[in-house]
C-alpha positions as protocol buffer text, in pm:
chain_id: "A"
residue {
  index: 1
  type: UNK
  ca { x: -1649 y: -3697 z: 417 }
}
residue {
  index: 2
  type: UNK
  ca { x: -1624 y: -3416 z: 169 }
}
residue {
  index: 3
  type: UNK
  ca { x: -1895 y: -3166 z: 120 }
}
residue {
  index: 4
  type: UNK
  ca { x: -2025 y: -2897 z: -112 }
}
residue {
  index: 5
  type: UNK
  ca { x: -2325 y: -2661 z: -75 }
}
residue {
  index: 6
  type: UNK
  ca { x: -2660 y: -2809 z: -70 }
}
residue {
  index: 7
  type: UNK
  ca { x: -2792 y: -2524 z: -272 }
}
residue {
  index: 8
  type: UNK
  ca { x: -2641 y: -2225 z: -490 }
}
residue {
  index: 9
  type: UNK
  ca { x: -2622 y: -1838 z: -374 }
}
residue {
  index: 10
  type: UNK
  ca { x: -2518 y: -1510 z: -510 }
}
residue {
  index: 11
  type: UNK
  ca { x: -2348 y: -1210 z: -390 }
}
residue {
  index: 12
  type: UNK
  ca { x: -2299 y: -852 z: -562 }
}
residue {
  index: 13
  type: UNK
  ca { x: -2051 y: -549 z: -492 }
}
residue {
  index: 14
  type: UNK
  ca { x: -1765 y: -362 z: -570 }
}
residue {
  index: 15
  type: UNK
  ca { x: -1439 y: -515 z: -626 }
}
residue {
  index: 16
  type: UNK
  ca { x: -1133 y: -362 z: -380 }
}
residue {
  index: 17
  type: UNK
  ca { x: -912 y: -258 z: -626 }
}
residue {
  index: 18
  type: UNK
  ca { x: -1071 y: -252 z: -981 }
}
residue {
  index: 19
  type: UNK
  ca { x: -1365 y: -67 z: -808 }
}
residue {
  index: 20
  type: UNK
  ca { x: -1641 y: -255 z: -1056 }
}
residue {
  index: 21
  type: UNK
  ca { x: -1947 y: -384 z: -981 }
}
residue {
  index: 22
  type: UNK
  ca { x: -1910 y: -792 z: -988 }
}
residue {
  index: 23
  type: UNK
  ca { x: -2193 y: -1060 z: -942 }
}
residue {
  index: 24
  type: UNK
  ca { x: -2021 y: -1399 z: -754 }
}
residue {
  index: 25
  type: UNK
  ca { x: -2262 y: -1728 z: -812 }
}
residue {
  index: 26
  type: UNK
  ca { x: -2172 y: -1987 z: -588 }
}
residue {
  index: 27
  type: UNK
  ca { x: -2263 y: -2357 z: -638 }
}
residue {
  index: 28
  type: UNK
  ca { x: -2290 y: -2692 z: -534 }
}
residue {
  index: 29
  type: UNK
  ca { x: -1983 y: -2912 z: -739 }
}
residue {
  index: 30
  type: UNK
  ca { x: -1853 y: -3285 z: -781 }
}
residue {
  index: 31
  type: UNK
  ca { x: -1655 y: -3467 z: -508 }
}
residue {
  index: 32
  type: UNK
  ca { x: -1277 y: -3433 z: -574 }
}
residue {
  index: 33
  type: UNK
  ca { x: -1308 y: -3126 z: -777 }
}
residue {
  index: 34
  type: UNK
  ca { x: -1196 y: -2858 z: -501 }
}
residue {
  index: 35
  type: UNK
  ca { x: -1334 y: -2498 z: -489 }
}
residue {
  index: 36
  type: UNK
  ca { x: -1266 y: -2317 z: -827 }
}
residue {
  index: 37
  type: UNK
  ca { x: -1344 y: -1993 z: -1038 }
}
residue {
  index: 38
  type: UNK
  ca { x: -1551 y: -1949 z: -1351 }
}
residue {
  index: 39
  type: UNK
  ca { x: -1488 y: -1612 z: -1563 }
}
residue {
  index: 40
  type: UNK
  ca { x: -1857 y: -1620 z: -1677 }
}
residue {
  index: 41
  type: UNK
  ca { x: -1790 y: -1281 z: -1840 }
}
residue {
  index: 42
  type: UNK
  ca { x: -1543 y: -1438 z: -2112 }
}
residue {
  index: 43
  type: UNK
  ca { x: -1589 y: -1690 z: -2370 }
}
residue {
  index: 44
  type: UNK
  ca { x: -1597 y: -2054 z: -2276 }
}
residue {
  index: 45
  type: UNK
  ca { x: -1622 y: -1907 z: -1912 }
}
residue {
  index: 46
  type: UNK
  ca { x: -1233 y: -2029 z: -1849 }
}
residue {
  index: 47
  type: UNK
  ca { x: -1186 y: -2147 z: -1522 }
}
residue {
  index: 48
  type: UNK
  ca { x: -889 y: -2129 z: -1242 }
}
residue {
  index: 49
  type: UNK
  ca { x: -883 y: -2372 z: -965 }
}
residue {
  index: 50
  type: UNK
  ca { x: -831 y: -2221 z: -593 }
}
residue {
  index: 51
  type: UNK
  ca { x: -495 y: -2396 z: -572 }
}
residue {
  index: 52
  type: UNK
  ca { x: -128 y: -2270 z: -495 }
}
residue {
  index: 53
  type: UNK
  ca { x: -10 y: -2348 z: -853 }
}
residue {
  index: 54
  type: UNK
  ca { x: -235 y: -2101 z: -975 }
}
residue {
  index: 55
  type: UNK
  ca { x: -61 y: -1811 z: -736 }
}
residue {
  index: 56
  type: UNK
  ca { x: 3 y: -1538 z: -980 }
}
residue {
  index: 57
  type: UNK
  ca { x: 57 y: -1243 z: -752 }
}
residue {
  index: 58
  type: UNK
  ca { x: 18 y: -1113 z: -361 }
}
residue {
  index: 59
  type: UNK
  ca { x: 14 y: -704 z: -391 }
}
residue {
  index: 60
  type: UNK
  ca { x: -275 y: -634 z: -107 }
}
residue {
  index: 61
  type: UNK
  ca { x: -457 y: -917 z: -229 }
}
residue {
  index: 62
  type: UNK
  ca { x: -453 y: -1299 z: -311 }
}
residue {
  index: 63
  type: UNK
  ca { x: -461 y: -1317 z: -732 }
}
residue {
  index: 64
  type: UNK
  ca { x: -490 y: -1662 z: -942 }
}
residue {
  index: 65
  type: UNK
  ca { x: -445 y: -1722 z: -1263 }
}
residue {
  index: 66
  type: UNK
  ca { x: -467 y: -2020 z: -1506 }
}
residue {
  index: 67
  type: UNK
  ca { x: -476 y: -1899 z: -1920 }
}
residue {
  index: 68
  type: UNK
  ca { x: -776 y: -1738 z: -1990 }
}
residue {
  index: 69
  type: UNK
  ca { x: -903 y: -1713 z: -1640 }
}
residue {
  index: 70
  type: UNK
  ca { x: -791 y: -1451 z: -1338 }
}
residue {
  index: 71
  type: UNK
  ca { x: -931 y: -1340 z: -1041 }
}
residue {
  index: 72
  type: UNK
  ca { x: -826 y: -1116 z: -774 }
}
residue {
  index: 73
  type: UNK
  ca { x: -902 y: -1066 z: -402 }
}
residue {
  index: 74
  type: UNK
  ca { x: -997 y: -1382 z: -358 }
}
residue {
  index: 75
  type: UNK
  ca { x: -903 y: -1484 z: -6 }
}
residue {
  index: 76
  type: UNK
  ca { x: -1221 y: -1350 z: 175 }
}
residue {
  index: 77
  type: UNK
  ca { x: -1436 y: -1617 z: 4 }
}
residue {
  index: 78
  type: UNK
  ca { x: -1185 y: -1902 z: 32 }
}
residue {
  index: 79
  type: UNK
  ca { x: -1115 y: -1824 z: 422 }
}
residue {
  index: 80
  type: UNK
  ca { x: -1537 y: -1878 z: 423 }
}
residue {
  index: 81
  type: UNK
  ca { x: -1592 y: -2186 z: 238 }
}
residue {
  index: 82
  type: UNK
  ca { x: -1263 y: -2373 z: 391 }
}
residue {
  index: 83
  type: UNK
  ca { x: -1418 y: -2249 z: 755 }
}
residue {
  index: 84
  type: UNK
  ca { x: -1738 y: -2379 z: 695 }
}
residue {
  index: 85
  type: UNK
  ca { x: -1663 y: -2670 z: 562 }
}
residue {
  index: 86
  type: UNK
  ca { x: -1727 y: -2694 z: 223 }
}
residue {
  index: 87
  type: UNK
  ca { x: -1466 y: -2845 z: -3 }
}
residue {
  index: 88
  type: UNK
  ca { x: -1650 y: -2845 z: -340 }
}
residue {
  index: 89
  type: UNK
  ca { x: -1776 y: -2532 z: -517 }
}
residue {
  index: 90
  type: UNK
  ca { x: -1812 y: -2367 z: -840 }
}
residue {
  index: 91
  type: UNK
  ca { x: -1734 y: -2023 z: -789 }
}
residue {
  index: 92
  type: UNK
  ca { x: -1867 y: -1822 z: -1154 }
}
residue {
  index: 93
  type: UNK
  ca { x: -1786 y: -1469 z: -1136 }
}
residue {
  index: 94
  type: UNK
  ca { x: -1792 y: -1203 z: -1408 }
}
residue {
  index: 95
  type: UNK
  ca { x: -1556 y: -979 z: -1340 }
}
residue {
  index: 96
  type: UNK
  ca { x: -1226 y: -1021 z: -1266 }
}
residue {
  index: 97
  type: UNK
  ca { x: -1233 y: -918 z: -844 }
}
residue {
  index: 98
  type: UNK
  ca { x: -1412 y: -1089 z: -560 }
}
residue {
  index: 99
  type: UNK
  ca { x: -1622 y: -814 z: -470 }
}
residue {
  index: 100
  type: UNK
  ca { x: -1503 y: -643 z: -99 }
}
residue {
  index: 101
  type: UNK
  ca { x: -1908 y: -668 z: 74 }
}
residue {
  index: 102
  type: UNK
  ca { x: -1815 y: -507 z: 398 }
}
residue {
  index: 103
  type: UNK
  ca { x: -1474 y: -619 z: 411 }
}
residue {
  index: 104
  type: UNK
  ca { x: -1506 y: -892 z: 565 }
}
residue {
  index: 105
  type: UNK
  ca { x: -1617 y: -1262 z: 515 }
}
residue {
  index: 106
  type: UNK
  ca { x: -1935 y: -1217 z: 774 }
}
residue {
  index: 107
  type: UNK
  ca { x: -2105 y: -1225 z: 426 }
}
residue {
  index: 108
  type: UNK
  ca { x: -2008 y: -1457 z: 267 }
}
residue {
  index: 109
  type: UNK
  ca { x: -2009 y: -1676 z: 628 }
}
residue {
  index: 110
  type: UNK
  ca { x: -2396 y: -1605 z: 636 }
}
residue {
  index: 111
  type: UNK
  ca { x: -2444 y: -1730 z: 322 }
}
residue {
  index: 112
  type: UNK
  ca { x: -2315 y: -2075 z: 323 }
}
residue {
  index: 113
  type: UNK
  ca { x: -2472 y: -2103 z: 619 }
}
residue {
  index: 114
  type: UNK
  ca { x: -2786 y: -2044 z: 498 }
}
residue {
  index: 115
  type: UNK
  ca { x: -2792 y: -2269 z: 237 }
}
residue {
  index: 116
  type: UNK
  ca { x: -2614 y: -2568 z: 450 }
}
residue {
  index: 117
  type: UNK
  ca { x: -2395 y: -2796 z: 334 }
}
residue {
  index: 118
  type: UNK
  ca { x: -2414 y: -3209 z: 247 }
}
residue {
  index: 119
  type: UNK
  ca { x: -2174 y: -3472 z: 280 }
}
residue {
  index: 120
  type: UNK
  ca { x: -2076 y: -3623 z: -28 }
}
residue {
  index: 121
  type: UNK
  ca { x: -1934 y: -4017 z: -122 }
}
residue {
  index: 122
  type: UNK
  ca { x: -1535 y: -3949 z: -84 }
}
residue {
  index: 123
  type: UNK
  ca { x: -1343 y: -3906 z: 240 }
}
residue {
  index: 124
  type: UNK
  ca { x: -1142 y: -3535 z: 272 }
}
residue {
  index: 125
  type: UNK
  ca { x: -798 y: -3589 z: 254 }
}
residue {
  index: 126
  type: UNK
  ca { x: -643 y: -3480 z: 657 }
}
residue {
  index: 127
  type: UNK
  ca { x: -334 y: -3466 z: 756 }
}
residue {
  index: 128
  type: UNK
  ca { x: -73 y: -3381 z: 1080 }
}
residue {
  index: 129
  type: UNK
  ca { x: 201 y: -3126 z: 999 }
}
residue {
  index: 130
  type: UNK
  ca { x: 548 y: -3340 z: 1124 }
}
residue {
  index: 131
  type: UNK
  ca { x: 806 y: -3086 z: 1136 }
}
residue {
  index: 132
  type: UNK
  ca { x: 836 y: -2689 z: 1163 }
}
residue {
  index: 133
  type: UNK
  ca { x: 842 y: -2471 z: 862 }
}
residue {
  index: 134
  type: UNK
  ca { x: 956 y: -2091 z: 853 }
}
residue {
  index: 135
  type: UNK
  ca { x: 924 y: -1842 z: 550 }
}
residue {
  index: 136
  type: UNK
  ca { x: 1088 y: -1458 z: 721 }
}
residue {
  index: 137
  type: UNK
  ca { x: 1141 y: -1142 z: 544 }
}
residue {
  index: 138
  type: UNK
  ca { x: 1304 y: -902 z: 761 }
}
residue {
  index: 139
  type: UNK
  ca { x: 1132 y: -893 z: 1084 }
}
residue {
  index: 140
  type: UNK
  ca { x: 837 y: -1037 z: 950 }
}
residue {
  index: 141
  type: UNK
  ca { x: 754 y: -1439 z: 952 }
}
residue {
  index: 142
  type: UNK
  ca { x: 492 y: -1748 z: 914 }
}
residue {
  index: 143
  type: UNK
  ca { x: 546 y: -2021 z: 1078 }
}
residue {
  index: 144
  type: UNK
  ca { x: 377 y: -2370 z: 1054 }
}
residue {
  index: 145
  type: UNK
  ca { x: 480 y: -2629 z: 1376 }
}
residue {
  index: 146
  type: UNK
  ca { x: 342 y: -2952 z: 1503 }
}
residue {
  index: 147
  type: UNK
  ca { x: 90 y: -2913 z: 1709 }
}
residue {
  index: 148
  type: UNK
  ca { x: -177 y: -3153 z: 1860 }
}
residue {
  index: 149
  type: UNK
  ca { x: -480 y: -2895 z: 1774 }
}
residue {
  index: 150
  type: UNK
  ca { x: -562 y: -2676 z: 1513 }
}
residue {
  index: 151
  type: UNK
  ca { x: -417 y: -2346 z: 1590 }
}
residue {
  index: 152
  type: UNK
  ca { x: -357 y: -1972 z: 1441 }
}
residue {
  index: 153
  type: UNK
  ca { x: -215 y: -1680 z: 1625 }
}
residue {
  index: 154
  type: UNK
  ca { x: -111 y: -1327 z: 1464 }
}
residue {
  index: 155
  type: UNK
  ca { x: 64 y: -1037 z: 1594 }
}
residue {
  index: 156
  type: UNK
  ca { x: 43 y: -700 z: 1372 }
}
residue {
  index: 157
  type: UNK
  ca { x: 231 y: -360 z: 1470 }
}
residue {
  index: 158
  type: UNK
  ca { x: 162 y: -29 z: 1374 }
}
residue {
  index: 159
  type: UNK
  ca { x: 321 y: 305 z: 1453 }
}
residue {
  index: 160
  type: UNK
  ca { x: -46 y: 480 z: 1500 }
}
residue {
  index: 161
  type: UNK
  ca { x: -179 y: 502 z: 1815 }
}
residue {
  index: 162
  type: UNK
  ca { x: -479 y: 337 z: 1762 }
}
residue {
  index: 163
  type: UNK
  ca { x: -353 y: 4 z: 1609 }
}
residue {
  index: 164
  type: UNK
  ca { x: -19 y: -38 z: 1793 }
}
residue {
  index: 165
  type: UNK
  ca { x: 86 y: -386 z: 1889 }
}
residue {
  index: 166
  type: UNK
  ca { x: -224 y: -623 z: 1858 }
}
residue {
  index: 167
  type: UNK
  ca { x: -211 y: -1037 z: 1869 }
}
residue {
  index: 168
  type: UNK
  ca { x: -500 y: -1228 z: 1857 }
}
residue {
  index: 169
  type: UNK
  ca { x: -451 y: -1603 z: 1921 }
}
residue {
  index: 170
  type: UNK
  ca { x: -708 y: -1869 z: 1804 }
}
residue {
  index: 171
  type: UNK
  ca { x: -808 y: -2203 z: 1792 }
}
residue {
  index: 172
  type: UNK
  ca { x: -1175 y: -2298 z: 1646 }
}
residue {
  index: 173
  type: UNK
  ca { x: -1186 y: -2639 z: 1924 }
}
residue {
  index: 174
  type: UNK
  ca { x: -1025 y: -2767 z: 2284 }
}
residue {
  index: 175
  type: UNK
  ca { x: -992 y: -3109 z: 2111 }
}
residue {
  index: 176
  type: UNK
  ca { x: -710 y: -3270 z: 1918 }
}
residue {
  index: 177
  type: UNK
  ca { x: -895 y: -3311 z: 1585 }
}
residue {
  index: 178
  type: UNK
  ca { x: -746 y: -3452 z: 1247 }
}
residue {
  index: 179
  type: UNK
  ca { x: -1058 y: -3295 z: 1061 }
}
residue {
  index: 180
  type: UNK
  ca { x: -876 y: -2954 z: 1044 }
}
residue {
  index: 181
  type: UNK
  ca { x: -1217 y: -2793 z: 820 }
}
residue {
  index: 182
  type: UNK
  ca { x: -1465 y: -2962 z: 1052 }
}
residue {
  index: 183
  type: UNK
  ca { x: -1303 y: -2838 z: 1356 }
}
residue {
  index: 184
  type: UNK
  ca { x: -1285 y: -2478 z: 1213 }
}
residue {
  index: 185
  type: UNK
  ca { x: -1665 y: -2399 z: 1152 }
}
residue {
  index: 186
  type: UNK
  ca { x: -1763 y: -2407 z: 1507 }
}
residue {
  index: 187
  type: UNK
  ca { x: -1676 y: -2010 z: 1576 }
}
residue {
  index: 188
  type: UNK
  ca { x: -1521 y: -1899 z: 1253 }
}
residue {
  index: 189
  type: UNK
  ca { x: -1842 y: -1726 z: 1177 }
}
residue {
  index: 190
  type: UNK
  ca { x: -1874 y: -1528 z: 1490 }
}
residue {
  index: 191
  type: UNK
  ca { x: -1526 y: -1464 z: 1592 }
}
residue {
  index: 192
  type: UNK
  ca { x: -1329 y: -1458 z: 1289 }
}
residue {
  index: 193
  type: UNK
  ca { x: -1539 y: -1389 z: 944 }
}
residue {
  index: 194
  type: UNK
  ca { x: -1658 y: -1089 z: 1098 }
}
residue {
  index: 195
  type: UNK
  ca { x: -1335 y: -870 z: 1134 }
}
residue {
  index: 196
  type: UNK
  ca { x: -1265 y: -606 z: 846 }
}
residue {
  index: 197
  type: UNK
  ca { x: -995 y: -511 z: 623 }
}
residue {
  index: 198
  type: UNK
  ca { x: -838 y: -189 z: 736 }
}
residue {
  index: 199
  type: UNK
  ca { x: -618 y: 56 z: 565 }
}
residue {
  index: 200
  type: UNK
  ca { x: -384 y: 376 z: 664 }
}
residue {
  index: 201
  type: UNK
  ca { x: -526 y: 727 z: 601 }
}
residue {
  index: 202
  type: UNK
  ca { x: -189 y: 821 z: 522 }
}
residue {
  index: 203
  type: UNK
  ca { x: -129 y: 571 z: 241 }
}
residue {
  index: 204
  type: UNK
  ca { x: -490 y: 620 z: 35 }
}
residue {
  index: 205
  type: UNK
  ca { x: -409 y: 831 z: -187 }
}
residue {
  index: 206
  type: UNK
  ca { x: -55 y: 654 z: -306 }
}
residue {
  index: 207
  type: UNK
  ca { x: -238 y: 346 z: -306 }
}
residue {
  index: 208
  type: UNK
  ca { x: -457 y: 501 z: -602 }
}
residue {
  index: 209
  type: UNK
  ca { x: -184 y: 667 z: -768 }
}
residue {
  index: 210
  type: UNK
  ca { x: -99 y: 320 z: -812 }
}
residue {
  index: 211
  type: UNK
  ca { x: -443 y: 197 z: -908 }
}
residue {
  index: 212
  type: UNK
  ca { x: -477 y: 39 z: -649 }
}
residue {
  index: 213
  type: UNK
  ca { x: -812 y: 75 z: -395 }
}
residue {
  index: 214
  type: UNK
  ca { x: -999 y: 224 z: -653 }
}
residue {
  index: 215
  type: UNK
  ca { x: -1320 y: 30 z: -511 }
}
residue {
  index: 216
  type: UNK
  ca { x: -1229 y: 84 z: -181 }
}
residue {
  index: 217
  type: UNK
  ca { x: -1482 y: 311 z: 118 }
}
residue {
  index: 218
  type: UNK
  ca { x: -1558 y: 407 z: 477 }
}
residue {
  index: 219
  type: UNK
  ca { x: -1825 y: 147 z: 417 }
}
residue {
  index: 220
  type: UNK
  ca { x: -1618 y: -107 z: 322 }
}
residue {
  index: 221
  type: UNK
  ca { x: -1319 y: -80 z: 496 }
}
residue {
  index: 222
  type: UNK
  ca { x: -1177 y: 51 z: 840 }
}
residue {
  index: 223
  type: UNK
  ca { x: -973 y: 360 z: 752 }
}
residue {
  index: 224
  type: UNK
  ca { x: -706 y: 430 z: 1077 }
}
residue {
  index: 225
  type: UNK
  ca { x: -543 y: 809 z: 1085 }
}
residue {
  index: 226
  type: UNK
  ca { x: -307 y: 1017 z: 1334 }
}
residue {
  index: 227
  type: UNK
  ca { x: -625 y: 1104 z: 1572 }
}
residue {
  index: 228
  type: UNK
  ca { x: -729 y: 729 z: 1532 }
}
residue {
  index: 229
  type: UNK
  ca { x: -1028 y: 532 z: 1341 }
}
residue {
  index: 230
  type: UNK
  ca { x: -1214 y: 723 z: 1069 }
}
residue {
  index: 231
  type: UNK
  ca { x: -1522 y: 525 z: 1059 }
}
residue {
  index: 232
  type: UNK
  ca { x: -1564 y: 357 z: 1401 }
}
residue {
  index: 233
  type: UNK
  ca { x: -1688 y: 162 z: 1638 }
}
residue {
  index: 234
  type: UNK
  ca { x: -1485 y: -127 z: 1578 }
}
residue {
  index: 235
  type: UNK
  ca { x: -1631 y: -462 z: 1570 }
}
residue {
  index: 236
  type: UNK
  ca { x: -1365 y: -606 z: 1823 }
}
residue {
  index: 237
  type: UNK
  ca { x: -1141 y: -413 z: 2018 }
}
residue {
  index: 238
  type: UNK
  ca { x: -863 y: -605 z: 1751 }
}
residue {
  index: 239
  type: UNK
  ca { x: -1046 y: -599 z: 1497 }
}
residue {
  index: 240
  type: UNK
  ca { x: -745 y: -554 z: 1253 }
}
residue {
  index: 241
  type: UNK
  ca { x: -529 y: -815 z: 1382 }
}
residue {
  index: 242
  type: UNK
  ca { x: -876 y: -1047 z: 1347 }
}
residue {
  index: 243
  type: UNK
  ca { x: -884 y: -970 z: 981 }
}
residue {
  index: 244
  type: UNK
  ca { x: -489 y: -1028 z: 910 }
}
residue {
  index: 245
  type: UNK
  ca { x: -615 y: -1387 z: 1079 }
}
residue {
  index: 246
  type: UNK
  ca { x: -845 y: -1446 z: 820 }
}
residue {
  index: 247
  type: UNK
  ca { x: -653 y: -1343 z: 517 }
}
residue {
  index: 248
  type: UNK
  ca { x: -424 y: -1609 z: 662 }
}
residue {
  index: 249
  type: UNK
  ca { x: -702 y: -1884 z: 651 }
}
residue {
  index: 250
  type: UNK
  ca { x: -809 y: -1812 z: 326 }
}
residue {
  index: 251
  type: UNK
  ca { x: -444 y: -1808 z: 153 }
}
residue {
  index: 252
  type: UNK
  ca { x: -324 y: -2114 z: 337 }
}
residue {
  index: 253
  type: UNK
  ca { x: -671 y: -2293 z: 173 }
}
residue {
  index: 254
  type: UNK
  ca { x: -474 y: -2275 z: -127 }
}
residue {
  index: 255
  type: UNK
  ca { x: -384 y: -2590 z: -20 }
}
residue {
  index: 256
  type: UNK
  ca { x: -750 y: -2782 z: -17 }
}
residue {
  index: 257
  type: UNK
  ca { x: -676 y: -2871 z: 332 }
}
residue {
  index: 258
  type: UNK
  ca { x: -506 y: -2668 z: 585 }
}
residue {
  index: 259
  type: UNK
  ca { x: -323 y: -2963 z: 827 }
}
residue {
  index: 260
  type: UNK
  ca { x: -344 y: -2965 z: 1174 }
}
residue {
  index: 261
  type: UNK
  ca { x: -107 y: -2744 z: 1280 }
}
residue {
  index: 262
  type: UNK
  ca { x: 11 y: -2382 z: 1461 }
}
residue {
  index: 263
  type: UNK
  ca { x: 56 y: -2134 z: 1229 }
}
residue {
  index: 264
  type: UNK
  ca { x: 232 y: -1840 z: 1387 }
}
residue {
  index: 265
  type: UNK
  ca { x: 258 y: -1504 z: 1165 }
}
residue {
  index: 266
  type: UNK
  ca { x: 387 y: -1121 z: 1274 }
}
residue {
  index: 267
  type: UNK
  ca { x: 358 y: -835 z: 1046 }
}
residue {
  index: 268
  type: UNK
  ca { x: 292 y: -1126 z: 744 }
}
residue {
  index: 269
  type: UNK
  ca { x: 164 y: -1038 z: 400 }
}
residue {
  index: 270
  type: UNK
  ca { x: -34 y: -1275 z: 125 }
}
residue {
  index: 271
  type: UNK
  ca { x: 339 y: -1283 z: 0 }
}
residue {
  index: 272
  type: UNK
  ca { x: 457 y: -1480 z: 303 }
}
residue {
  index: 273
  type: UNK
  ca { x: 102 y: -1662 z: 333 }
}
residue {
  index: 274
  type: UNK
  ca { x: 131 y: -1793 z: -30 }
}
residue {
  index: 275
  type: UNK
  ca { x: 538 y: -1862 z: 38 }
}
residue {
  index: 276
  type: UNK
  ca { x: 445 y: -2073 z: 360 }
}
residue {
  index: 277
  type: UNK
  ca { x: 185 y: -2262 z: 141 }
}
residue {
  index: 278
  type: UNK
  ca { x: 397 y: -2396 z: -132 }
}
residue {
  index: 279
  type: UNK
  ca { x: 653 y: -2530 z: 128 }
}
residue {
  index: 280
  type: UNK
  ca { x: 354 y: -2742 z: 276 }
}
residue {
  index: 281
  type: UNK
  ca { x: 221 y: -2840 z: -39 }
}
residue {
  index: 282
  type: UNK
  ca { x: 549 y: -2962 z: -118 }
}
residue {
  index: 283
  type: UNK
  ca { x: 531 y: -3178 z: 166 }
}
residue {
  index: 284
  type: UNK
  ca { x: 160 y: -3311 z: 74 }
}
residue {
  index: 285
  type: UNK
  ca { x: 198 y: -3710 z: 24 }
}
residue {
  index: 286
  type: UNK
  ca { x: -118 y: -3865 z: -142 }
}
């Protein structure tokens, strides 16, 4: 059955790239209505659902956008709330960023968690990927195939030393399971929500020239240079490849449910994420 949050919860912090201070209010919502954004902070509070229709771009972060309404950075929080489970929520923010935490979902994770979840009167809609999908640029691809479990692996490569070649393979159950958000929630929280985004040392400061980053820290974010990590220890020994596995998650829950499936990605962006996801929603029959 589908489920939403059995109570509400808030989060504060700085947003990635605008760098201001946003308060995210997360509650409980109506069976069929999806996970969705408020803008609390303009009139009427407009609202944009979590949807890949409402795409509007994928520079270093997942962006939607429906008239009134935008919000940026949003993946984090999706990846959470598709992992755990819950398929309802009212998401009312008043800024226009998901705020960064500690770059990572573990936050966000904890939270639902807390709160719990119920089960509400409709049945989630599930379904079995049939046939292979591809999306490339360059070297770089996503791929969706058939596949009797649940599965995501990643591979990431990096000239610096400390990064390199990393791929991180994972599926959240042994079993063959048609509930693709049930099956997810058994380890999400402990091996996937916690991994951070990471950046370059050598691309900070064009990143701001840009404005881009502006919100961005050694607190928030793993910073990789030359001589290696700026702000260890590292959470897992790939922690980066981890995190690139959960920005997948929480683009392809764009779709309301992510089918059972192996999605296979190397050196992938939220471009290629997003791209993959329309080519599956296409294929969506209700």
């Amino acid at each position: 059955m589908q489920q939403t949050l059995r109570s509400e919860f808030t989060r504060s912090g700085v947003g990635l790239h605008t760098g201001l201070s946003v308060r995210v209010r997360v509650l409980p919502a109506p069976t069929g209505r999806g996970r969705y954004f408020a803008r609390v902070d303009k009139p009427h509070a407009p609202e944009v659902s979590a949807q890949i229709a409402t795409v509007r771009q994928t520079m270093l972060s997942t962006e939607l956008a429906h008239g009134e309404a935008d919000v940026r950075t949003v993946e984090h929080l999706l990846a959470a709330l598709t992992a755990m489970g819950v398929d309802n929520a009212r998401i009312e923010i008043d800024g226009p960023e998901v705020p960064l935490l500690d770059g990572s979902a573990k936050e966000w994770a904890d939270a639902i968690a807390q709160v719990g979840m119920v089960a509400q009167r409709e049945p989630r809609y599930s379904w079995i990927l049939q046939e292979p999908l591809c999306v490339q640029d360059g070297d770089a691809f996503v791929i969706a195939r058939p596949s009797s479990e649940l599965r995501f692996t990643y591979g990431i490569a990096f000239d610096l030393p400390a990064i390199g070649n990393q791929w991180h393979s994972w599926s959240p159950t042994a079993e063959a399971h048609t509930d693709a958000s049930m099956a997810i929630a058994a380890t999400f929280a402990t091996e996937i929500a916690p991994a951070r985004t990471f950046g370059l040392a050598h691309q900070i400061e064009a990143l701001r020239d840009r404005g881009l980053i502006k919100g961005g820290s050694l607190e928030n974010a793993l910073v990789c240079g030359a001589e290696g990590w700026l702000n260890p220890p590292l959470r897992f020994l790939n922690e980066p490849v981890r995190h690139k596995l959960l920005d997948l998650i929480g683009d392809l829950s764009l779709l309301g449910t992510i089918p059972v499936a192996h999605f296979l990605a190397y050196k992938a962006s939220h471009q290629l994420h997003t791209q993959l996801a329309r080519s599956l929603h296409s294929m969506i029959k209700v």
